[in-house]
mmCIF file of C-alpha atoms in Angstrom:
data_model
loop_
_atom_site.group_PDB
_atom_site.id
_atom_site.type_symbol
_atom_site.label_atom_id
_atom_site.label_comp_id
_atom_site.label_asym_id
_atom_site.label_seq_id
_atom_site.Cartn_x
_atom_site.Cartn_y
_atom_site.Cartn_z
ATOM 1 C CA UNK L 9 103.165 113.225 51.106
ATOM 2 C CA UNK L 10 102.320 110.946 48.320
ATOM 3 C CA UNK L 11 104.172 108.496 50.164
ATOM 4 C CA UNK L 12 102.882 108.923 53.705
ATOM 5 C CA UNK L 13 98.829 108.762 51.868
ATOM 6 C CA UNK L 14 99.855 105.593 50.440
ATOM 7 C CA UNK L 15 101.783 104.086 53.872
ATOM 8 C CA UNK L 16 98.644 104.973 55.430
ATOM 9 C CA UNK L 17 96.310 103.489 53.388
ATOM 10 C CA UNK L 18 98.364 99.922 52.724
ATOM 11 C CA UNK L 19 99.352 99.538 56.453
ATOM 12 C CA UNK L 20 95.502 99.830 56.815
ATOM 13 C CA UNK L 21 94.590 97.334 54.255
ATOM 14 C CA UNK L 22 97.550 94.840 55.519
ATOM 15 C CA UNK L 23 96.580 94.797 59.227
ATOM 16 C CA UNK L 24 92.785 94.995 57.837
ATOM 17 C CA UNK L 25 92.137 91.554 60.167
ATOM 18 C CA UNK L 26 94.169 92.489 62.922
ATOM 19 C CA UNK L 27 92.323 96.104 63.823
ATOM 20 C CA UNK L 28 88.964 94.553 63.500
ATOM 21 C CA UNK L 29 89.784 91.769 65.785
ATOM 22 C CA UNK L 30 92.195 94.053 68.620
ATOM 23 C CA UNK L 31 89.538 96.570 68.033
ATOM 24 C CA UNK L 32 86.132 94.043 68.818
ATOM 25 C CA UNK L 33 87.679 92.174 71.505
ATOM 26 C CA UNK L 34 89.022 95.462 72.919
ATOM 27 C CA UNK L 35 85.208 96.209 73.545
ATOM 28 C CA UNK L 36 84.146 92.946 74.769
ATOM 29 C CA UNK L 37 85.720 93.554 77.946
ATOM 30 C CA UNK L 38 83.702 96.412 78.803
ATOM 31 C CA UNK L 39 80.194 94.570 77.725
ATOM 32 C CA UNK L 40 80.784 90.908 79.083
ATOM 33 C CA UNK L 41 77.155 90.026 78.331
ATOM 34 C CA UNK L 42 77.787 90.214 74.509
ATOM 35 C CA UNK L 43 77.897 86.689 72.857
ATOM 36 C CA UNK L 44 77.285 84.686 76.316
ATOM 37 C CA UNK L 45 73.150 85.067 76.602
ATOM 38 C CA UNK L 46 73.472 86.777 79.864
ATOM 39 C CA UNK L 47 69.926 88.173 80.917
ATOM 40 C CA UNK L 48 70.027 91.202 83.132
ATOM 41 C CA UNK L 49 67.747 92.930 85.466
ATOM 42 C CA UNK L 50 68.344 96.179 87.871
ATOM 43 C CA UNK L 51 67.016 96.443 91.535
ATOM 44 C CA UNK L 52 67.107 100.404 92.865
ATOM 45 C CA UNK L 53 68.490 100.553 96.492
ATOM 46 C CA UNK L 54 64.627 100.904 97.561
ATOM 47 C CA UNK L 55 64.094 97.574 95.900
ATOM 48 C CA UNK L 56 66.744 95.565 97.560
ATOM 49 C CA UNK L 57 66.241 97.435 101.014
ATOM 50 C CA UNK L 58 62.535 95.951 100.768
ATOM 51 C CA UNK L 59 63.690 92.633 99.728
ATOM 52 C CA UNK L 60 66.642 91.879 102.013
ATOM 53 C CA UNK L 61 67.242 94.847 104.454
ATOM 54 C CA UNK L 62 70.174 96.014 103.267
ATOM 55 C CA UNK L 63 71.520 99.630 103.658
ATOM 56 C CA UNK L 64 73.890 101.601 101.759
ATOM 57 C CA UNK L 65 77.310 102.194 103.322
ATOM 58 C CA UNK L 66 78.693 105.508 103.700
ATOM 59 C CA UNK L 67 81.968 105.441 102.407
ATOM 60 C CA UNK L 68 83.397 108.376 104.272
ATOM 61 C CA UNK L 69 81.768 107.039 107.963
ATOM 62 C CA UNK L 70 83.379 103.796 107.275
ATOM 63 C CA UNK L 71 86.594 105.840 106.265
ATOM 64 C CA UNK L 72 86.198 107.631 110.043
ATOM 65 C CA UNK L 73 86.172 104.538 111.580
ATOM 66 C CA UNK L 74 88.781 102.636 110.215
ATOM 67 C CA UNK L 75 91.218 105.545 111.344
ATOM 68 C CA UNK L 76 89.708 105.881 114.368
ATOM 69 C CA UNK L 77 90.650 101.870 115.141
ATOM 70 C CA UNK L 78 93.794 102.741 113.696
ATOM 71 C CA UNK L 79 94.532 105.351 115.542
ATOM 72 C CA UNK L 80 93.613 102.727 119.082
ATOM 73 C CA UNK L 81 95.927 100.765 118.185
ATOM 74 C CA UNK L 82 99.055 102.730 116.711
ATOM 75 C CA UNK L 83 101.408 105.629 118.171
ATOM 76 C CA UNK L 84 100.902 107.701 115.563
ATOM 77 C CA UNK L 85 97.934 109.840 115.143
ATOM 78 C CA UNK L 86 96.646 109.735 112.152
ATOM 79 C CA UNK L 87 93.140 112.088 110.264
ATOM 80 C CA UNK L 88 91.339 111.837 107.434
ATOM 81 C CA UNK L 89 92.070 114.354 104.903
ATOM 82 C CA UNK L 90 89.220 116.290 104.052
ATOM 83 C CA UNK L 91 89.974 116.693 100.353
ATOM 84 C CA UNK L 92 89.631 113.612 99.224
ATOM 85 C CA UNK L 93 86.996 112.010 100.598
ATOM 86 C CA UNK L 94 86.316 108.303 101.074
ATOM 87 C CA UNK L 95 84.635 106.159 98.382
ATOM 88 C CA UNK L 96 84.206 102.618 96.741
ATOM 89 C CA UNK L 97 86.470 101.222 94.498
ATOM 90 C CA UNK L 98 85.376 97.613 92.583
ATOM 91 C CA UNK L 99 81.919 95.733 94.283
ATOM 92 C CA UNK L 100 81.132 92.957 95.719
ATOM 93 C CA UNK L 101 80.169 89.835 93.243
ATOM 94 C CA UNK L 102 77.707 87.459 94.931
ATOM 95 C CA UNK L 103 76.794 84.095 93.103
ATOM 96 C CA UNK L 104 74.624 80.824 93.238
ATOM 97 C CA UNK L 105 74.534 77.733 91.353
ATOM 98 C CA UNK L 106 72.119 77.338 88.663
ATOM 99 C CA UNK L 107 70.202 73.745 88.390
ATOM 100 C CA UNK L 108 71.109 73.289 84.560
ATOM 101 C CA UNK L 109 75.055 74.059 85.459
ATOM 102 C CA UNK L 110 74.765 77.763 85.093
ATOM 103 C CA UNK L 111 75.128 80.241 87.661
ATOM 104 C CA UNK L 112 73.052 83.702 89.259
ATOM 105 C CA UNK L 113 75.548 86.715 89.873
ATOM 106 C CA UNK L 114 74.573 89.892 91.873
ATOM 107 C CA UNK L 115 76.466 92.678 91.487
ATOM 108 C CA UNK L 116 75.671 95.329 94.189
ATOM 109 C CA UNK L 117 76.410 98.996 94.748
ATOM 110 C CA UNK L 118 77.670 99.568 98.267
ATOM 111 C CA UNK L 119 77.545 103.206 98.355
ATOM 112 C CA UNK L 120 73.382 103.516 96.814
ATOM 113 C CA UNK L 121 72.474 99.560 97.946
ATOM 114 C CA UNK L 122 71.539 98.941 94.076
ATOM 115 C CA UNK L 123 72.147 95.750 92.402
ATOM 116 C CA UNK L 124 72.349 93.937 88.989
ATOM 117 C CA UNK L 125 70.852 90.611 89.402
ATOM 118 C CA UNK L 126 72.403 88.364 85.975
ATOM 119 C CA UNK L 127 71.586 84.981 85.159
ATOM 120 C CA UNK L 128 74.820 83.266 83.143
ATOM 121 C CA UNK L 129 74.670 80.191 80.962
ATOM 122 C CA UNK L 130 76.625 77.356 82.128
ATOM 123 C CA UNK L 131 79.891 77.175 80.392
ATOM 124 C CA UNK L 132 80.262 74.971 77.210
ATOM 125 C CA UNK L 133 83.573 72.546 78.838
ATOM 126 C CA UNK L 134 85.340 69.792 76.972
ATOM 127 C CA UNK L 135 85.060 65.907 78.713
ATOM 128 C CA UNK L 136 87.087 66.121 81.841
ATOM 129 C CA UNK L 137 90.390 63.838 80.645
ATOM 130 C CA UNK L 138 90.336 60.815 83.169
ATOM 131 C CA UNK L 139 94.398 61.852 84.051
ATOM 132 C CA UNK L 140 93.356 65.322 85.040
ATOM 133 C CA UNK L 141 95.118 66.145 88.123
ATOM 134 C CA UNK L 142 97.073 62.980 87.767
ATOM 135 C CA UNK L 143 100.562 63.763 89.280
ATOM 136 C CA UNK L 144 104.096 62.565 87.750
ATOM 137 C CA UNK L 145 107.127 62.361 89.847
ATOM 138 C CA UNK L 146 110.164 63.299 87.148
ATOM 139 C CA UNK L 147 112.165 65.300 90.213
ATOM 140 C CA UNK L 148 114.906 66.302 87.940
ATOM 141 C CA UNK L 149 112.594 67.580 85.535
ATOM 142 C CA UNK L 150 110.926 69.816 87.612
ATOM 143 C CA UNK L 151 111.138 74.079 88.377
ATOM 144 C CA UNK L 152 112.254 72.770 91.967
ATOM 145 C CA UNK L 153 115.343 70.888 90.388
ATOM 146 C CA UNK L 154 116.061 73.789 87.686
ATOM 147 C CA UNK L 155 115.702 76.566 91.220
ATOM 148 C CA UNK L 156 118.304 74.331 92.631
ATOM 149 C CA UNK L 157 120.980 74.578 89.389
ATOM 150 C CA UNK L 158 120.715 77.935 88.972
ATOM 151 C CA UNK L 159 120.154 79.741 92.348
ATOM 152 C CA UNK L 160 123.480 81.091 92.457
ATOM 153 C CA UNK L 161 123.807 81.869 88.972
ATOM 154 C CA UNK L 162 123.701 85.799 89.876
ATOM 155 C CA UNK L 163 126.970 85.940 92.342
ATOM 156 C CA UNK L 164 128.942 83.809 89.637
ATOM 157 C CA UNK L 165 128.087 85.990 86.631
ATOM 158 C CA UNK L 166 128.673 89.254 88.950
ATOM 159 C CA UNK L 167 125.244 90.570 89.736
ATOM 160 C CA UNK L 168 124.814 91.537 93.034
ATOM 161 C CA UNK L 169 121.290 90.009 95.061
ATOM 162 C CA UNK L 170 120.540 90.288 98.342
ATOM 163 C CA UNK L 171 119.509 86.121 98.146
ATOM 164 C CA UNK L 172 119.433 83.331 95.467
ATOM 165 C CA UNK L 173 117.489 82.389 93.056
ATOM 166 C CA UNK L 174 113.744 81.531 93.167
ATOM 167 C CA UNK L 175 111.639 80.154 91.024
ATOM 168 C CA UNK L 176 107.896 81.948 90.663
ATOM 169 C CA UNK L 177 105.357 80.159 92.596
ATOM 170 C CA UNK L 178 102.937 80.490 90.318
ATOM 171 C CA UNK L 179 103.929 80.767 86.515
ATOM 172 C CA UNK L 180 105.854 77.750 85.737
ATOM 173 C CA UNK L 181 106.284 76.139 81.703
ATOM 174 C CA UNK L 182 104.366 72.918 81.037
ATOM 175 C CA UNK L 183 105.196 70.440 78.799
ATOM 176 C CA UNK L 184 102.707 69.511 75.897
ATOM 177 C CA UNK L 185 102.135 66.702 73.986
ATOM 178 C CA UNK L 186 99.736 64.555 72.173
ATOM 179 C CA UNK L 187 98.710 61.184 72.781
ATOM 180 C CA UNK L 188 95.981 58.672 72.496
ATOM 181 C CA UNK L 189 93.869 56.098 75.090
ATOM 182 C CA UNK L 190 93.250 52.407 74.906
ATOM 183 C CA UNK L 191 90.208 53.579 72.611
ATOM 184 C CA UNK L 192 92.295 55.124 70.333
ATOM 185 C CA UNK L 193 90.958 58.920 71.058
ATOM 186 C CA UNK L 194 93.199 61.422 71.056
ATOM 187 C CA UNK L 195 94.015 63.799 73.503
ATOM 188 C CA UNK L 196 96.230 67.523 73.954
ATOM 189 C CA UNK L 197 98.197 66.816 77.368
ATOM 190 C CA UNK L 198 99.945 69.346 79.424
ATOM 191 C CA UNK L 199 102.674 68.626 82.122
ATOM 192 C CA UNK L 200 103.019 71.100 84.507
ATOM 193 C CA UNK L 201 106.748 71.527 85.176
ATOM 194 C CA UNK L 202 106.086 73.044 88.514
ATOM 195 C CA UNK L 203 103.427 71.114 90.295
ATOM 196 C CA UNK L 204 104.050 68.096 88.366
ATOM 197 C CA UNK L 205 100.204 67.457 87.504
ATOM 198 C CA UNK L 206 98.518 66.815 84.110
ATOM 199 C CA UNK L 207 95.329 68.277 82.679
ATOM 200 C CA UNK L 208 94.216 68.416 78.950
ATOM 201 C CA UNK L 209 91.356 68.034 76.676
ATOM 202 C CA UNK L 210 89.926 65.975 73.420
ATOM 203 C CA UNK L 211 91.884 66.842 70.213
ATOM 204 C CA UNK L 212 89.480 68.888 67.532
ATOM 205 C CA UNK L 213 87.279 71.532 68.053
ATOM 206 C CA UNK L 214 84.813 70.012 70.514
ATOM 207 C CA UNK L 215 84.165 71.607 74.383
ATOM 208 C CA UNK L 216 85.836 74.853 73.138
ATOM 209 C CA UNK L 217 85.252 77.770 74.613
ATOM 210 C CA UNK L 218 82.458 80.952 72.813
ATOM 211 C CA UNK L 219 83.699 82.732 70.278
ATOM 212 C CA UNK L 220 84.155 85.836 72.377
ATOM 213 C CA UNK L 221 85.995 84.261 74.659
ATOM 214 C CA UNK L 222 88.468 83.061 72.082
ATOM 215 C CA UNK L 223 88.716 86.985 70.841
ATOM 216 C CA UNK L 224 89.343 87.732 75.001
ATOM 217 C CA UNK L 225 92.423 84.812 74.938
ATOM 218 C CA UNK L 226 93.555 86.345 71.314
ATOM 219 C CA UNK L 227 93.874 89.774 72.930
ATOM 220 C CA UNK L 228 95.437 89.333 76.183
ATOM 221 C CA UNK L 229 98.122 86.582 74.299
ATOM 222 C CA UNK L 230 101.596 88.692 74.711
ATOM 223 C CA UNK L 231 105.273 88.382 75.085
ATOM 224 C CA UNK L 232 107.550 86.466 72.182
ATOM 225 C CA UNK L 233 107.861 83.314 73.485
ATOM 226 C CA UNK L 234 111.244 81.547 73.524
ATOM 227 C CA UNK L 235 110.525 78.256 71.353
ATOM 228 C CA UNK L 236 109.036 80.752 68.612
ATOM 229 C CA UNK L 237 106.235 78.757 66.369
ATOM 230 C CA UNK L 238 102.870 80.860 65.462
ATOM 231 C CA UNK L 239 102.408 82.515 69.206
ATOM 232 C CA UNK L 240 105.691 84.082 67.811
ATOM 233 C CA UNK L 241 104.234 85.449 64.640
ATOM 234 C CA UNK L 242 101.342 86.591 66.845
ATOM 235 C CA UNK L 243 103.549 88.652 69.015
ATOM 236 C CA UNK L 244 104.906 90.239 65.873
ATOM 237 C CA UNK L 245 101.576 91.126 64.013
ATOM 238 C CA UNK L 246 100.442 92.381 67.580
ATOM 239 C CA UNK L 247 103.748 94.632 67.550
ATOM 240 C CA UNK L 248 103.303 96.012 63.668
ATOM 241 C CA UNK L 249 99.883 96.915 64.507
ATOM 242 C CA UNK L 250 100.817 98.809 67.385
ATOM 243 C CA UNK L 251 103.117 100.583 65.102
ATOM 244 C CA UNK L 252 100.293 101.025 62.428
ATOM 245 C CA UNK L 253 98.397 103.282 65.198
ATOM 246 C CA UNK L 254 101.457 105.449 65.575
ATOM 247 C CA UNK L 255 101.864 105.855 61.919
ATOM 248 C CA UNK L 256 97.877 106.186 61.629
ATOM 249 C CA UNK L 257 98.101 108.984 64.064
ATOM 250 C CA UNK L 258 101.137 110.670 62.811
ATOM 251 C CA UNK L 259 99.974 110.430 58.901
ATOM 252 C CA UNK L 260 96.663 111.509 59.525
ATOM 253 C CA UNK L 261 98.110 114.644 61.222
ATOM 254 C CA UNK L 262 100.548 115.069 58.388
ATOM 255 C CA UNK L 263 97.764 114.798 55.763
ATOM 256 C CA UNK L 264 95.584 117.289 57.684
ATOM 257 C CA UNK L 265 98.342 119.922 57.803
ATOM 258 C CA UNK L 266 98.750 119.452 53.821
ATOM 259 C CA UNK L 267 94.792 120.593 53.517
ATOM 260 C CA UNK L 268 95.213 124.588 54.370
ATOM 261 C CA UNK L 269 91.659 125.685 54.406
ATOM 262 C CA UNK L 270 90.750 123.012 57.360
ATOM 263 C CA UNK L 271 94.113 123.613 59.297
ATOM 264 C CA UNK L 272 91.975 125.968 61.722
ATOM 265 C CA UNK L 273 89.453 123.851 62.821
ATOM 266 C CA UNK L 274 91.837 120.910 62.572
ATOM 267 C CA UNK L 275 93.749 122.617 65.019
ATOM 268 C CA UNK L 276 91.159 123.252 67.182
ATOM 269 C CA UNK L 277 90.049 119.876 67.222
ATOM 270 C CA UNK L 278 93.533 118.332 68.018
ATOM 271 C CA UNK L 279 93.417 120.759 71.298
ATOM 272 C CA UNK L 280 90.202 119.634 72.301
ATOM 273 C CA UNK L 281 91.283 115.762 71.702
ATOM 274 C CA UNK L 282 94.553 116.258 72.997
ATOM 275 C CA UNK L 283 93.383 118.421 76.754
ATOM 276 C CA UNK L 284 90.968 115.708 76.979
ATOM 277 C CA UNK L 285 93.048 112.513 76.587
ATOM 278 C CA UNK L 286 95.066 114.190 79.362
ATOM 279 C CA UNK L 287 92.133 114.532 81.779
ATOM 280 C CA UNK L 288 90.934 111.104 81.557
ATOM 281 C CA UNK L 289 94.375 109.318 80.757
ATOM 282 C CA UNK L 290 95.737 111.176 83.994
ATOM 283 C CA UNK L 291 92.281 110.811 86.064
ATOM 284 C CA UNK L 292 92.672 106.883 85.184
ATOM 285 C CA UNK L 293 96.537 106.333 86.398
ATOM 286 C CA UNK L 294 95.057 108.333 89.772
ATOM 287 C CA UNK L 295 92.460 105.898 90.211
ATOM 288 C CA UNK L 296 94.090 102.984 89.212
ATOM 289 C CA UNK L 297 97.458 103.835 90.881
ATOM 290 C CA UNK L 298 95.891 105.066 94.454
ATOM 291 C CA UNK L 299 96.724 102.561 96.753
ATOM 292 C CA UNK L 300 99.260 99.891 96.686
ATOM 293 C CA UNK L 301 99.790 98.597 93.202
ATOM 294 C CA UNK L 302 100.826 94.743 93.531
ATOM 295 C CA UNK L 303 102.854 93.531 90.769
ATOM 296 C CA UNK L 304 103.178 90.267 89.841
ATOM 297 C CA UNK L 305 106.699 88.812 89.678
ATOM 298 C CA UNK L 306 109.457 87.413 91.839
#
């Protein structure tokens, strides 16, 4: 036990940086308005009915009639089922250009006609680079010529496919480089190896993005990339702190069952925390998985 207090405590101290910055970013997320001066006001549905004339939909009318036009023009007969009845999922995002480069966003509420009326900054961007967009003919340097080579890789290797090879339409590897203009400033480049375009910005700090937004890109960054460098090292740190919240969980239970006089309530508590991780872990899937999940990839 000695040993599991003190792998508990050091794992914490090493990955000290790493669960405050997984664990902030994590929240940004759900509160986009923190760190981007977003001002927000509500309208109720009686408020926006007055203003515009809109009415709240009825999510199980609408339901009614979209199998009823179903049902006009298909041999099968098809009814609602009465147990789970229709509703919204997501809402409609309306917005309009601001004067000083920002933008207005309403967020509405089909199903009680309410809205969120936000007013966004505009977006801090780096100088446009006057080759954006620019495209560079290399064809044998391009996803088209390395689909060509290796379409039939699978049959000659012994996979069985029911086609050849294809390469992804929309994630492709760039190339990236540095370089510098007539004026001598220099400038990050990136060479699309699949649309053959270029894009980039100034070199140094300037036009970057907020500093939440910089948390958001350092928390959805994932996968070990194949030419290694520091994106690899931040696939590993990601991976041991994963690990440290399976060894936080599993020590912390461990220590708990060492302390007799609380192993009652402890007990009780890890019932409670474990019943209700299953109703809203479970509840979640349901919701996210009810229709037809699209996957991206070939």
């Amino acid at each position: 036990m000695k040993v599991v207090r003190r792998l508990h405590m050091y794992l914490g101290l090493l990955l000290f940086p790493w669960i405050l910055l997984f664990g902030i970013s994590g929240m940004l997320f759900n509160h986009p308005q923190i760190g981007r001066d977003i001002e927000s006001r509500s309208l109720s549905g009686e408020q926006l009915s007055a203003l515009t004339g809109f009415q709240p939909w009825d999510p199980g009318e609408l339901a009614r009639q979209v199998v009823e036009q179903l049902n006009a023009g298909s041999p099968s007969r098809y009814t609602l089922d009465p147990g789970t009845p229709g509703a919204f999922s997501g809402w409609p995002l309306l917005a309009a250009p601001r004067a000083d480069g920002g933008r207005q966003v309403v967020i509405l509420r089909l199903d009680d006609g309410s809205a969120t009326v936000s007013s966004h900054p505009s977006e801090p961007e780096a100088p446009a680079p006057p080759f954006a967009g620019v495209a560079i003919d290399l064809p044998g340097h391009r996803m088209a010529a390395v689909q060509e080579q290796i379409k039939d890789l699978l049959p000659k290797i012994g996979v069985d496919a029911a086609g050849p090879l294809r390469a992804h339409p929309k994630i492709s590897p760039e190339l990236r480089f540095a370089m510098r203009d007539a004026d001598g400033r220099a400038w990050h480049v990136t060479y699309n190896l699949g649309t053959g375009r270029l894009d980039g910005r100034p070199a140094g700090a300037r036009g970057w993005p907020r500093f939440v937004e910089v948390l958001e890109t350092l928390h959805k960054t994932h996968h070990f990339p194949v030419h290694g460098g520091v994106a690899w090292l931040w696939a590993l740190f990601a991976d041991i702190t994963g690990i440290t919240l399976v060894v936080w969980a599993l020590s912390g239970v461990a220590m708990w069952w060492q302390m007799k006089p609380s192993r009652v309530l402890g007990a009780l508590a890890v019932a409670v925390a474990v019943a209700l991780a299953a109703v809203v872990m479970v509840g979640t899937a349901s919701d996210a998985l009810f229709g037809n999940v699209a996957k991206e990839g070939p």
